[in-house]
Short mmCIF file of C-alpha atoms in Angstrom, two decimals:
data_model
loop_
_atom_site.label_atom_id
_atom_site.label_comp_id
_atom_site.label_asym_id
_atom_site.label_seq_id
_atom_site.Cartn_x
_atom_site.Cartn_y
_atom_site.Cartn_z
CA MET A 1 0.03 -0.02 0.03
CA LYS A 2 1.53 3.32 -1.07
CA GLN A 3 1.60 6.26 1.31
CA GLN A 4 -0.72 8.74 -0.21
CA GLU A 5 -1.09 11.54 2.35
CA PHE A 6 1.42 13.79 4.10
CA PHE A 7 1.41 16.84 6.32
CA SER A 8 2.07 19.72 3.95
CA SER A 9 4.96 21.24 5.93
CA ARG A 10 7.03 20.96 9.06
CA TRP A 11 4.83 23.63 10.77
CA ALA A 12 1.67 21.70 9.90
CA LEU A 13 3.21 18.63 11.45
CA ILE A 14 4.32 20.49 14.58
CA ILE A 15 0.97 22.18 15.09
CA ALA A 16 -0.98 18.87 14.69
CA THR A 17 1.44 17.19 17.09
CA ILE A 18 1.26 20.04 19.66
CA GLY A 19 -2.58 19.35 19.30
CA ILE A 20 -1.96 15.85 20.53
CA ALA A 21 0.26 16.88 23.40
CA VAL A 22 -1.73 19.75 24.68
CA GLY A 23 -4.88 18.43 26.20
CA THR A 24 -6.92 18.70 29.36
CA GLY A 25 -4.01 17.18 31.18
CA ASN A 26 -1.99 20.51 30.73
CA ILE A 27 -4.82 22.61 32.09
CA TRP A 28 -6.53 20.86 34.79
CA ARG A 29 -4.35 17.85 35.74
CA PHE A 30 -1.12 19.81 35.80
CA SER A 31 -2.38 22.49 38.21
CA ARG A 32 -3.88 19.86 40.60
CA ILE A 33 -0.66 17.78 40.60
CA VAL A 34 1.48 20.86 41.13
CA ALA A 35 -0.76 21.79 44.07
CA GLN A 36 -0.70 18.31 45.58
CA ASN A 37 3.06 18.07 45.27
CA GLY A 38 4.36 21.24 46.84
CA GLY A 39 4.22 23.81 44.07
CA GLY A 40 7.73 24.86 42.99
CA SER A 41 9.15 21.62 44.49
CA PHE A 42 7.33 19.65 41.82
CA LEU A 43 8.59 21.76 38.85
CA ILE A 44 12.26 20.73 39.16
CA PRO A 45 11.77 16.92 38.70
CA TRP A 46 8.99 17.74 36.16
CA VAL A 47 11.56 19.53 34.03
CA ILE A 48 14.18 16.73 34.47
CA PHE A 49 11.64 14.04 33.34
CA LEU A 50 10.93 16.18 30.27
CA LEU A 51 14.48 15.54 29.28
CA ILE A 52 14.88 11.95 30.26
CA TRP A 53 11.37 10.54 29.48
CA SER A 54 9.21 12.63 27.17
CA VAL A 55 11.63 14.00 24.53
CA PRO A 56 13.54 10.67 24.12
CA LEU A 57 10.30 8.78 23.64
CA ILE A 58 8.89 11.48 21.23
CA ILE A 59 12.02 11.10 19.10
CA ALA A 60 11.60 7.23 19.19
CA GLU A 61 7.87 7.53 18.18
CA PHE A 62 8.78 9.93 15.31
CA ALA A 63 11.50 7.71 14.00
CA ILE A 64 9.47 4.53 14.17
CA GLY A 65 6.48 6.06 12.45
CA LYS A 66 8.57 7.78 9.77
CA SER A 67 10.58 4.76 8.94
CA THR A 68 7.87 2.04 8.91
CA ARG A 69 4.98 4.19 7.56
CA MET A 70 2.58 2.03 9.63
CA GLY A 71 0.46 2.25 12.76
CA PRO A 72 1.81 0.76 16.04
CA VAL A 73 1.06 -2.93 15.19
CA GLY A 74 2.94 -2.98 11.96
CA ALA A 75 5.55 -0.49 13.29
CA MET A 76 6.38 -2.66 16.25
CA ALA A 77 6.50 -5.84 14.15
CA LYS A 78 8.88 -4.11 11.72
CA THR A 79 11.05 -2.50 14.41
CA ALA A 80 11.10 -5.07 17.15
CA GLY A 81 10.33 -8.19 15.17
CA ARG A 82 7.19 -10.07 14.13
CA LYS A 83 7.01 -11.77 17.48
CA PHE A 84 6.28 -8.40 19.14
CA GLY A 85 3.41 -7.07 17.13
CA TRP A 86 1.17 -7.67 20.15
CA MET A 87 3.00 -4.76 21.85
CA GLY A 88 1.79 -2.45 19.18
CA ALA A 89 -1.67 -3.80 19.58
CA PHE A 90 -1.56 -3.17 23.28
CA ILE A 91 -0.34 0.43 22.63
CA VAL A 92 -3.34 0.94 20.25
CA PHE A 93 -5.76 -0.58 22.76
CA VAL A 94 -4.54 1.60 25.64
CA SER A 95 -4.96 4.81 23.70
CA THR A 96 -8.30 3.66 22.26
CA ALA A 97 -9.61 2.75 25.77
CA ILE A 98 -8.64 6.21 26.86
CA MET A 99 -10.44 7.59 23.85
CA PHE A 100 -13.73 6.00 24.98
CA TYR A 101 -13.87 8.17 28.13
CA TYR A 102 -11.83 11.11 26.76
CA SER A 103 -14.63 11.72 24.33
CA VAL A 104 -17.05 12.00 27.38
CA VAL A 105 -14.62 14.49 28.96
CA THR A 106 -14.44 16.46 25.66
CA GLY A 107 -18.26 16.53 25.78
CA TRP A 108 -18.23 17.96 29.38
CA CYS A 109 -15.92 20.81 28.21
CA LEU A 110 -18.32 21.62 25.34
CA ARG A 111 -21.41 21.52 27.67
CA TYR A 112 -19.75 23.90 30.12
CA PHE A 113 -18.79 26.18 27.22
CA PHE A 114 -22.45 26.31 26.18
CA SER A 115 -23.52 26.99 29.77
CA SER A 116 -21.08 29.87 29.93
CA VAL A 117 -22.09 31.41 26.65
CA SER A 118 -25.85 31.17 27.50
CA GLY A 119 -25.26 32.64 30.98
CA ASN A 120 -26.70 29.63 32.72
CA LEU A 121 -23.39 28.98 34.49
CA PHE A 122 -23.72 32.04 36.63
CA LYS A 123 -27.36 31.33 37.61
CA VAL A 124 -26.20 28.54 39.82
CA ASP A 125 -26.37 28.51 43.64
CA ASP A 126 -24.29 25.48 44.30
CA TYR A 127 -21.65 24.41 41.71
CA HIS A 128 -21.29 21.02 43.35
CA VAL A 129 -25.04 20.25 42.92
CA TYR A 130 -24.90 21.71 39.41
CA TRP A 131 -22.13 19.36 38.46
CA ASN A 132 -23.66 16.34 40.07
CA ASN A 133 -27.01 16.94 38.34
CA PHE A 134 -25.25 17.16 35.01
CA ALA A 135 -22.78 14.20 35.52
CA ASN A 136 -25.50 11.88 36.92
CA GLY A 137 -27.96 12.60 34.15
CA TYR A 138 -28.14 11.62 30.51
CA GLU A 139 -26.68 14.93 29.16
CA PRO A 140 -23.06 13.61 29.11
CA LEU A 141 -24.28 10.93 26.61
CA LEU A 142 -25.54 13.63 24.20
CA PHE A 143 -22.35 15.65 24.47
CA HIS A 144 -20.14 12.53 24.15
CA PHE A 145 -22.07 11.83 20.92
CA ILE A 146 -21.54 15.39 19.68
CA ALA A 147 -17.77 15.34 20.42
CA ILE A 148 -17.11 11.94 18.89
CA SER A 149 -19.23 12.87 15.75
CA PHE A 150 -17.35 16.08 15.23
CA VAL A 151 -13.99 14.27 15.50
CA ALA A 152 -15.28 11.52 13.07
CA PHE A 153 -16.16 14.24 10.58
CA VAL A 154 -12.55 15.64 10.78
CA VAL A 155 -10.72 12.23 10.63
CA LEU A 156 -12.96 11.10 7.78
CA ARG A 157 -11.61 13.85 5.63
CA GLY A 158 -8.11 12.48 6.00
CA VAL A 159 -4.81 13.90 7.16
CA THR A 160 -4.45 16.95 4.97
CA LYS A 161 -7.95 18.04 4.42
CA GLY A 162 -9.17 17.03 7.88
CA ILE A 163 -6.59 16.85 10.61
CA GLU A 164 -4.23 19.47 9.32
CA THR A 165 -6.90 21.97 8.34
CA VAL A 166 -8.63 21.73 11.69
CA THR A 167 -5.59 21.77 13.92
CA LYS A 168 -4.13 24.72 11.99
CA PHE A 169 -7.14 26.61 13.26
CA LEU A 170 -7.73 25.14 16.69
CA VAL A 171 -4.21 25.00 18.08
CA PRO A 172 -3.32 28.67 17.49
CA SER A 173 -6.81 29.64 18.70
CA LEU A 174 -6.18 27.64 21.86
CA LEU A 175 -2.86 29.42 22.35
CA ILE A 176 -4.41 32.85 21.87
CA ILE A 177 -7.18 32.07 24.33
CA LEU A 178 -4.68 30.78 26.92
CA PHE A 179 -2.66 33.98 26.51
CA ILE A 180 -5.74 36.16 27.07
CA LEU A 181 -6.57 34.23 30.25
CA PHE A 182 -3.00 34.37 31.31
CA VAL A 183 -2.83 38.12 31.06
CA ARG A 184 -6.24 38.48 32.87
CA ALA A 185 -5.15 36.11 35.65
CA ILE A 186 -1.72 37.68 36.38
CA THR A 187 -3.28 41.20 36.52
CA LEU A 188 -5.75 40.20 39.22
CA PRO A 189 -5.14 41.61 42.64
CA ASN A 190 -3.12 39.14 44.78
CA ALA A 191 -2.26 37.06 41.82
CA ILE A 192 1.33 37.33 42.76
CA GLU A 193 0.62 35.02 45.71
CA GLY A 194 -0.37 32.23 43.33
CA ILE A 195 2.75 32.77 41.20
CA LYS A 196 4.93 32.72 44.38
CA TYR A 197 3.36 29.38 45.40
CA PHE A 198 3.80 27.98 41.91
CA PHE A 199 7.52 28.65 41.91
CA THR A 200 8.52 28.36 45.59
CA PRO A 201 10.48 25.09 46.26
CA ASP A 202 10.57 23.30 49.60
CA ILE A 203 13.71 21.29 50.07
CA ASN A 204 11.89 18.70 52.22
CA VAL A 205 9.29 18.13 49.52
CA ILE A 206 11.92 17.82 46.77
CA LEU A 207 13.47 14.92 48.62
CA ASP A 208 10.07 13.09 48.78
CA HIS A 209 10.14 10.23 46.24
CA LYS A 210 6.41 10.66 45.61
CA VAL A 211 6.95 14.14 44.09
CA TRP A 212 9.42 12.60 41.56
CA LEU A 213 7.15 9.79 40.72
CA ASN A 214 4.19 12.22 40.20
CA ALA A 215 6.48 14.45 38.09
CA LEU A 216 7.25 11.44 35.83
CA THR A 217 3.70 10.37 35.64
CA GLN A 218 2.64 13.91 34.71
CA ASN A 219 5.24 13.92 31.85
CA ALA A 220 4.10 10.60 30.71
CA TRP A 221 0.53 11.83 30.69
CA ASP A 222 0.67 15.38 29.22
CA THR A 223 3.29 15.25 26.59
CA GLY A 224 1.70 12.24 24.77
CA ALA A 225 5.03 10.44 24.74
CA GLY A 226 4.62 6.67 24.53
CA TRP A 227 0.98 6.81 23.59
CA GLY A 228 1.53 5.78 20.00
CA LEU A 229 -0.21 8.90 18.76
CA ILE A 230 2.90 10.80 17.68
CA LEU A 231 4.05 7.54 16.04
CA VAL A 232 0.87 7.63 13.86
CA TYR A 233 1.23 11.34 12.88
CA ALA A 234 4.84 10.61 12.01
CA VAL A 235 3.52 8.07 9.40
CA TYR A 236 2.32 11.19 7.57
CA MET A 237 5.60 13.26 7.75
CA LYS A 238 7.61 13.71 4.59
CA LYS A 239 10.86 11.80 4.25
CA LYS A 240 12.86 15.10 4.17
CA GLU A 241 11.38 16.18 7.60
CA ASP A 242 13.69 16.30 10.59
CA ILE A 243 13.04 14.24 13.77
CA PRO A 244 15.17 15.51 16.71
CA LEU A 245 14.30 19.26 16.44
CA ASN A 246 10.54 18.51 15.89
CA ALA A 247 10.43 16.28 18.86
CA ALA A 248 12.27 18.82 21.08
CA LEU A 249 9.80 21.50 19.97
CA ILE A 250 6.88 19.37 20.88
CA GLY A 251 8.15 18.31 24.25
CA PHE A 252 9.29 21.80 25.24
CA GLY A 253 6.30 23.48 23.70
CA ASN A 254 3.91 21.26 25.58
CA ASN A 255 5.54 21.91 28.90
CA ALA A 256 5.79 25.64 28.16
CA ILE A 257 2.04 25.73 27.63
CA SER A 258 1.57 23.80 30.95
CA ILE A 259 3.52 26.58 32.75
CA ILE A 260 1.21 29.16 31.22
CA ALA A 261 -1.85 27.16 32.19
CA GLY A 262 -0.46 26.57 35.71
CA ILE A 263 0.29 30.25 36.37
CA THR A 264 -3.12 31.21 35.10
CA ILE A 265 -4.94 28.72 37.32
CA PHE A 266 -2.85 29.52 40.44
CA SER A 267 -3.08 33.24 39.97
CA THR A 268 -6.88 33.02 39.50
CA VAL A 269 -7.44 30.80 42.52
CA PHE A 270 -5.13 32.82 44.83
CA ALA A 271 -6.70 36.09 43.74
CA LEU A 272 -10.32 35.07 43.92
CA SER A 273 -10.60 32.38 46.44
CA SER A 274 -12.14 33.45 49.78
CA VAL A 275 -11.25 30.16 51.53
CA ASP A 276 -7.97 28.23 51.53
CA ALA A 277 -6.77 28.55 47.88
CA MET A 278 -4.64 25.47 48.03
CA THR A 279 -7.45 23.28 49.13
CA GLN A 280 -9.47 24.35 46.06
CA VAL A 281 -6.68 23.64 43.60
CA SER A 282 -5.56 20.35 45.08
CA GLN A 283 -8.95 18.75 45.82
CA SER A 284 -9.75 16.18 43.23
CA GLY A 285 -13.58 15.94 43.44
CA PRO A 286 -15.41 13.14 41.69
CA ALA A 287 -13.06 11.64 38.94
CA ASN A 288 -10.68 14.58 39.52
CA THR A 289 -13.25 17.05 38.14
CA GLY A 290 -13.49 19.24 41.25
CA LEU A 291 -11.14 22.12 40.21
CA THR A 292 -12.35 22.56 36.69
CA PHE A 293 -16.02 21.95 36.87
CA ILE A 294 -16.95 22.95 40.44
CA TYR A 295 -14.44 25.58 41.76
CA LEU A 296 -13.34 27.44 38.60
CA PRO A 297 -16.90 28.40 37.50
CA LEU A 298 -17.41 29.74 40.98
CA LEU A 299 -14.25 31.79 40.80
CA PHE A 300 -15.04 33.01 37.28
CA SER A 301 -18.31 34.42 38.58
CA LYS A 302 -16.29 36.62 41.02
CA MET A 303 -13.63 37.73 38.60
CA THR A 304 -14.96 41.31 38.05
CA GLY A 305 -18.07 43.13 39.18
CA ASN A 306 -19.44 42.73 35.66
CA ASP A 307 -21.13 39.35 34.84
CA THR A 308 -20.86 39.80 31.14
CA ILE A 309 -17.11 40.12 31.36
CA ASN A 310 -16.99 37.23 33.80
CA LEU A 311 -19.07 35.04 31.44
CA PHE A 312 -16.70 36.09 28.60
CA PHE A 313 -13.69 34.72 30.50
CA ALA A 314 -15.57 31.53 31.67
CA SER A 315 -16.64 30.99 28.13
CA ILE A 316 -13.14 31.28 26.51
CA PHE A 317 -11.69 29.08 29.34
CA PHE A 318 -14.13 26.21 28.46
CA LEU A 319 -13.65 26.78 24.82
CA ALA A 320 -9.84 26.50 25.30
CA LEU A 321 -10.42 23.32 27.25
CA PHE A 322 -12.65 21.95 24.56
CA PHE A 323 -10.10 22.85 21.81
CA ALA A 324 -7.40 21.13 23.80
CA ALA A 325 -9.41 17.96 24.34
CA PHE A 326 -10.75 18.00 20.75
CA THR A 327 -7.34 18.04 19.11
CA SER A 328 -6.10 15.20 21.33
CA LEU A 329 -9.27 13.26 20.68
CA ILE A 330 -8.70 13.59 16.94
CA SER A 331 -5.34 11.87 17.25
CA MET A 332 -6.77 8.96 19.34
CA ILE A 333 -9.29 8.31 16.74
CA GLU A 334 -6.71 8.65 13.95
CA LEU A 335 -4.57 6.03 15.80
CA SER A 336 -7.35 3.50 15.84
CA THR A 337 -8.29 4.39 12.17
CA ARG A 338 -4.72 4.04 10.94
CA THR A 339 -4.46 0.57 12.62
CA MET A 340 -7.57 -0.48 10.81
CA ILE A 341 -6.38 0.97 7.54
CA ASP A 342 -3.24 -1.11 8.02
CA PHE A 343 -5.49 -4.06 8.61
CA GLY A 344 -6.96 -3.61 5.13
CA LEU A 345 -10.05 -1.38 5.70
CA LYS A 346 -10.79 1.80 3.84
CA ARG A 347 -10.62 5.04 5.86
CA LYS A 348 -14.37 5.62 5.65
CA ARG A 349 -15.23 2.22 7.03
CA ALA A 350 -12.61 2.30 9.56
CA VAL A 351 -13.70 5.63 11.00
CA GLY A 352 -17.34 4.48 11.00
CA ILE A 353 -16.43 1.31 13.02
CA ILE A 354 -14.24 3.22 15.43
CA VAL A 355 -16.86 5.93 16.12
CA VAL A 356 -19.66 3.50 16.73
CA ILE A 357 -17.49 1.35 19.06
CA GLY A 358 -16.18 4.49 20.70
CA PHE A 359 -19.63 5.90 21.29
CA LEU A 360 -21.03 2.64 22.70
CA LEU A 361 -18.04 1.85 24.91
CA GLY A 362 -18.02 5.47 26.12
CA PHE A 363 -21.57 4.85 27.44
CA PRO A 364 -20.53 3.46 30.86
CA SER A 365 -18.06 6.33 31.59
CA ALA A 366 -20.65 8.92 30.37
CA LEU A 367 -23.22 7.47 32.78
CA ASN A 368 -21.09 6.52 35.80
CA LEU A 369 -18.10 8.57 37.08
CA LYS A 370 -16.80 5.50 38.90
CA VAL A 371 -16.34 3.64 35.61
CA LEU A 372 -14.63 6.66 34.16
CA ALA A 373 -12.28 6.83 37.15
CA ASN A 374 -11.58 3.11 36.84
CA GLN A 375 -10.71 3.34 33.09
CA ASP A 376 -8.61 6.47 33.73
CA TRP A 377 -6.66 4.55 36.43
CA VAL A 378 -6.25 1.22 34.52
CA TRP A 379 -5.16 2.74 31.16
CA GLY A 380 -3.48 5.76 32.59
CA VAL A 381 -0.98 3.48 34.33
CA GLY A 382 -1.01 1.21 31.22
CA LEU A 383 0.50 4.15 29.26
CA ILE A 384 3.71 3.51 31.14
CA LEU A 385 3.78 -0.01 29.70
CA SER A 386 3.19 1.52 26.24
CA GLY A 387 6.19 3.78 26.73
CA ALA A 388 8.21 0.75 27.83
CA PHE A 389 7.22 -1.17 24.68
CA ILE A 390 8.38 1.61 22.46
CA ALA A 391 11.71 1.77 24.26
CA PHE A 392 11.93 -1.99 23.95
CA ALA A 393 11.42 -1.83 20.14
CA VAL A 394 14.28 0.58 19.87
CA LYS A 395 16.44 -1.80 21.88
CA GLN A 396 15.47 -4.75 19.80
CA TYR A 397 16.33 -2.85 16.60
CA GLY A 398 19.69 -1.85 18.15
CA ILE A 399 19.84 1.57 19.86
CA ASP A 400 22.85 2.81 18.13
CA LYS A 401 21.68 1.57 14.71
CA PHE A 402 18.32 3.23 15.44
CA ARG A 403 19.92 6.47 16.41
CA THR A 404 22.36 6.70 13.49
CA GLU A 405 20.05 5.32 10.74
CA LEU A 406 16.55 6.37 11.73
CA ILE A 407 16.97 9.43 13.79
CA ASN A 408 20.07 11.01 12.35
CA GLY A 409 19.30 9.79 8.83
CA TYR A 410 18.04 11.64 5.89
CA GLY A 411 16.20 14.92 6.62
CA SER A 412 17.57 15.45 10.18
CA ASP A 413 18.63 19.02 10.89
CA ILE A 414 20.52 18.16 14.06
CA LYS A 415 22.26 15.00 15.10
CA ILE A 416 21.48 13.12 18.31
CA GLY A 417 24.65 12.00 20.28
CA LYS A 418 25.32 8.78 22.21
CA TRP A 419 23.44 10.11 25.30
CA TYR A 420 20.30 8.86 23.65
CA ASN A 421 21.62 5.28 23.89
CA TYR A 422 21.95 5.54 27.63
CA ILE A 423 18.51 7.19 28.14
CA ILE A 424 16.67 4.57 26.06
CA GLY A 425 18.70 1.61 27.18
CA ILE A 426 19.07 2.35 30.81
CA LEU A 427 17.10 5.28 32.22
CA ILE A 428 13.75 4.63 30.63
CA PRO A 429 13.58 0.87 31.69
CA ILE A 430 14.46 2.02 35.24
CA GLN A 431 11.76 4.71 35.20
CA VAL A 432 9.14 2.19 33.98
CA VAL A 433 9.94 -0.37 36.63
CA VAL A 434 10.04 2.09 39.45
CA LEU A 435 6.88 3.82 38.31
CA ILE A 436 4.73 0.73 37.75
CA LEU A 437 5.89 -0.84 41.01
CA TRP A 438 5.19 2.39 42.96
CA TRP A 439 1.74 2.81 41.49
CA LEU A 440 0.79 -0.76 42.23
CA ILE A 441 2.33 -0.89 45.72
CA SER A 442 0.67 2.42 46.60
CA SER A 443 -2.65 1.04 45.44
CA VAL A 444 -2.07 -2.05 47.72
CA SER A 445 -1.75 0.34 50.74
CA TRP A 446 -4.95 2.33 50.07
CA ASP A 447 -7.13 -0.71 49.36
CA PRO A 448 -7.04 -3.75 51.73
CA GLU A 449 -8.76 -5.77 49.00
CA TRP A 450 -6.01 -4.72 46.52
CA TRP A 451 -6.58 -7.93 44.50
CA ASN A 452 -10.24 -7.26 43.88
CA PRO A 453 -10.74 -6.45 40.15
CA LEU A 454 -14.15 -4.94 40.76
CA HIS A 455 -12.75 -2.04 42.73
CA VAL A 456 -12.31 1.33 41.16
CA GLU A 457 -8.62 2.05 41.69
CA ASN A 458 -6.31 -0.79 42.91
CA ALA A 459 -3.67 -3.15 41.68
CA GLY A 460 -6.11 -5.96 41.01
CA THR A 461 -8.38 -4.10 38.50
CA ALA A 462 -5.32 -2.82 36.52
CA ILE A 463 -3.54 -6.16 36.41
CA PHE A 464 -6.78 -8.06 35.55
CA GLN A 465 -7.72 -5.73 32.65
CA TRP A 466 -4.12 -5.60 31.31
CA ALA A 467 -3.93 -9.36 31.45
CA ILE A 468 -7.07 -9.94 29.42
CA VAL A 469 -5.88 -7.49 26.71
CA LEU A 470 -2.29 -8.81 26.68
CA VAL A 471 -3.25 -12.51 26.63
CA PHE A 472 -5.67 -11.82 23.79
CA PHE A 473 -3.12 -10.00 21.67
CA ILE A 474 -0.25 -12.45 22.46
CA VAL A 475 -2.54 -15.45 21.44
CA PHE A 476 -3.54 -13.78 18.10
CA ASN A 477 -0.22 -12.07 17.48
CA LYS A 478 0.68 -14.31 14.46
CA TYR A 479 -2.68 -13.50 12.73
CA ILE A 480 -2.66 -9.82 13.61
CA VAL A 481 0.88 -9.24 12.36
CA ALA A 482 0.44 -11.32 9.21
CA LYS A 483 -2.76 -9.55 8.31
CA THR A 484 -1.24 -6.05 8.87
CA LEU A 485 2.02 -6.68 7.13
CA ASN A 486 0.52 -8.56 4.22
CA ASN A 487 -1.81 -5.67 3.49
CA ASN A 488 1.16 -3.34 3.36
CA LEU A 489 3.46 -5.06 0.97
CA ASP A 490 4.99 -2.56 -1.46
CA MET B 1 9.83 37.14 46.77
CA GLU B 2 12.30 34.77 48.25
CA ILE B 3 15.59 34.07 46.51
CA SER B 4 14.75 30.30 46.17
CA THR B 5 11.51 31.32 44.33
CA ILE B 6 13.44 33.54 41.99
CA ILE B 7 16.04 30.77 41.29
CA THR B 8 13.39 28.11 40.61
CA MET B 9 11.49 30.60 38.39
CA VAL B 10 14.60 31.40 36.35
CA LEU B 11 15.61 27.75 36.14
CA VAL B 12 12.27 26.43 35.12
CA LEU B 13 11.35 29.25 32.76
CA GLY B 14 14.91 29.33 31.49
CA ILE B 15 15.01 25.62 30.51
CA VAL B 16 11.41 25.21 29.28
CA TRP B 17 10.76 28.58 27.59
CA GLY B 18 14.44 29.09 26.78
CA GLY B 19 14.65 25.66 25.31
CA LEU B 20 11.50 26.22 23.25
CA ALA B 21 12.83 29.51 21.91
CA PHE B 22 16.17 27.92 21.16
CA PHE B 23 14.71 25.02 19.14
CA LEU B 24 12.19 27.24 17.52
CA VAL B 25 14.90 29.71 16.19
CA ARG B 26 16.93 26.70 14.95
CA ALA B 27 13.93 25.18 13.16
CA ILE B 28 13.13 28.51 11.50
CA LYS B 29 16.77 28.83 10.44
CA TYR B 30 16.87 25.40 8.93
CA GLU B 31 13.52 25.97 7.15
CA LYS B 32 14.92 29.06 5.62
CA VAL B 33 18.04 27.28 4.40
CA LYS B 34 15.91 24.53 2.86
CA PHE B 35 13.68 27.20 1.28
CA LYS B 36 16.76 28.95 -0.20
CA ASN B 37 18.13 25.59 -1.52
CA GLY B 38 14.87 25.04 -3.33
CA LYS B 39 13.81 21.99 -1.37
CA GLU B 40 10.32 23.38 -0.67
#
């Protein structure tokens, strides 16, 4: 099968990939995690893990996608060997499982945007009750449907006419909105207290291992490194395009946007919160929704004495959140679509199947926050395994050969040195083992029935669900790999 | 503002935003060179 579509330029590729990386994780998860981990103390390990987790894995994904011109299943089979195609299938499954509930979350953002624009958001007495009424009703289903349908329309149009055109509009718009919110937030009275907290380190907290592990998890989450999404967009990059510089731009660009979002949220909360500001930022609420859907609307209503201006800022905040979620959702559906195209299906049919499945399997998360929290836990931690599989593929290929031939090969503007070998070969495996063990051991300590797969967040439910998926793909590995590779013989 | 806050701010903003600016300038430079060489 010949490659037919490409991103039209380096900038189109970078904008689309920034669209993957910048999602709700940068805006609401980042601020919450910073607050829960000592503000400035968290930022130092967070920057370190950008360098030793995110950027190296983004480079690897770019190189694998560009060289194999296939989605994760074919890409892993070609890079690591046919025996390991199941790893690619697992990567696809994890991101697709996240897509099921991420579409629901995208729908929430859209719903709150509509509530802001219509003015209904400020006619609320109790934002907790307002959120609960919405989340426990049937409205999330409707907005989940709208979100996934919009994305289907974009992905159906293909890479150039669909993904590139839409992200070229949405990503710059998102950045402009964030900048407007940033300027408004830092000019609020008392905003400096939020900025101070955001950047003040506490030496005792820096030495806490949990802060380091949370910093690594946040990097794994919000840069999109190891999800397989960047790998799929790299399939559509031209041969002459560079890898290392583009990967660095995406990693650093993503974290730069997180800083802007963090300063905005902290300034707003410290300036407008009448009670303990930190409690408001760090409280999770149901399925970690507290800050965004319960406390921020309340704060926006108090931003100025003028309700119209307040509604404007609330509206553009939820619009930014929707744009961020939407561009990430596009990449998740493109990942599944590309995998099915590799499997022999036409794009139209593949998108149709994915969207119907995505809509149906998003039902439980749309109707029950406990299901959403469970899926978020299981596949969120599963992403670390996905990252490990990508590093494993590089190792199987030969790290030095991978670096010199695929990364530093034709098109590269800058050359990557031998440091890359040590990061992929030593540091990433260490990070994976430590992180997964820590998450699982922690979950044992917070749930006496840690083995029970029916609980929302514990070791048992994660291992049980991973095991089902892994066993399935390992058993059918031969068939999946053969079907994928045979359909793509040049 | 405490000195440790200022140091963290300079360090974090310097690495993240400084790094982004550095790579962005290099990318623009390479694109210009490619354009001049008629690769576009």
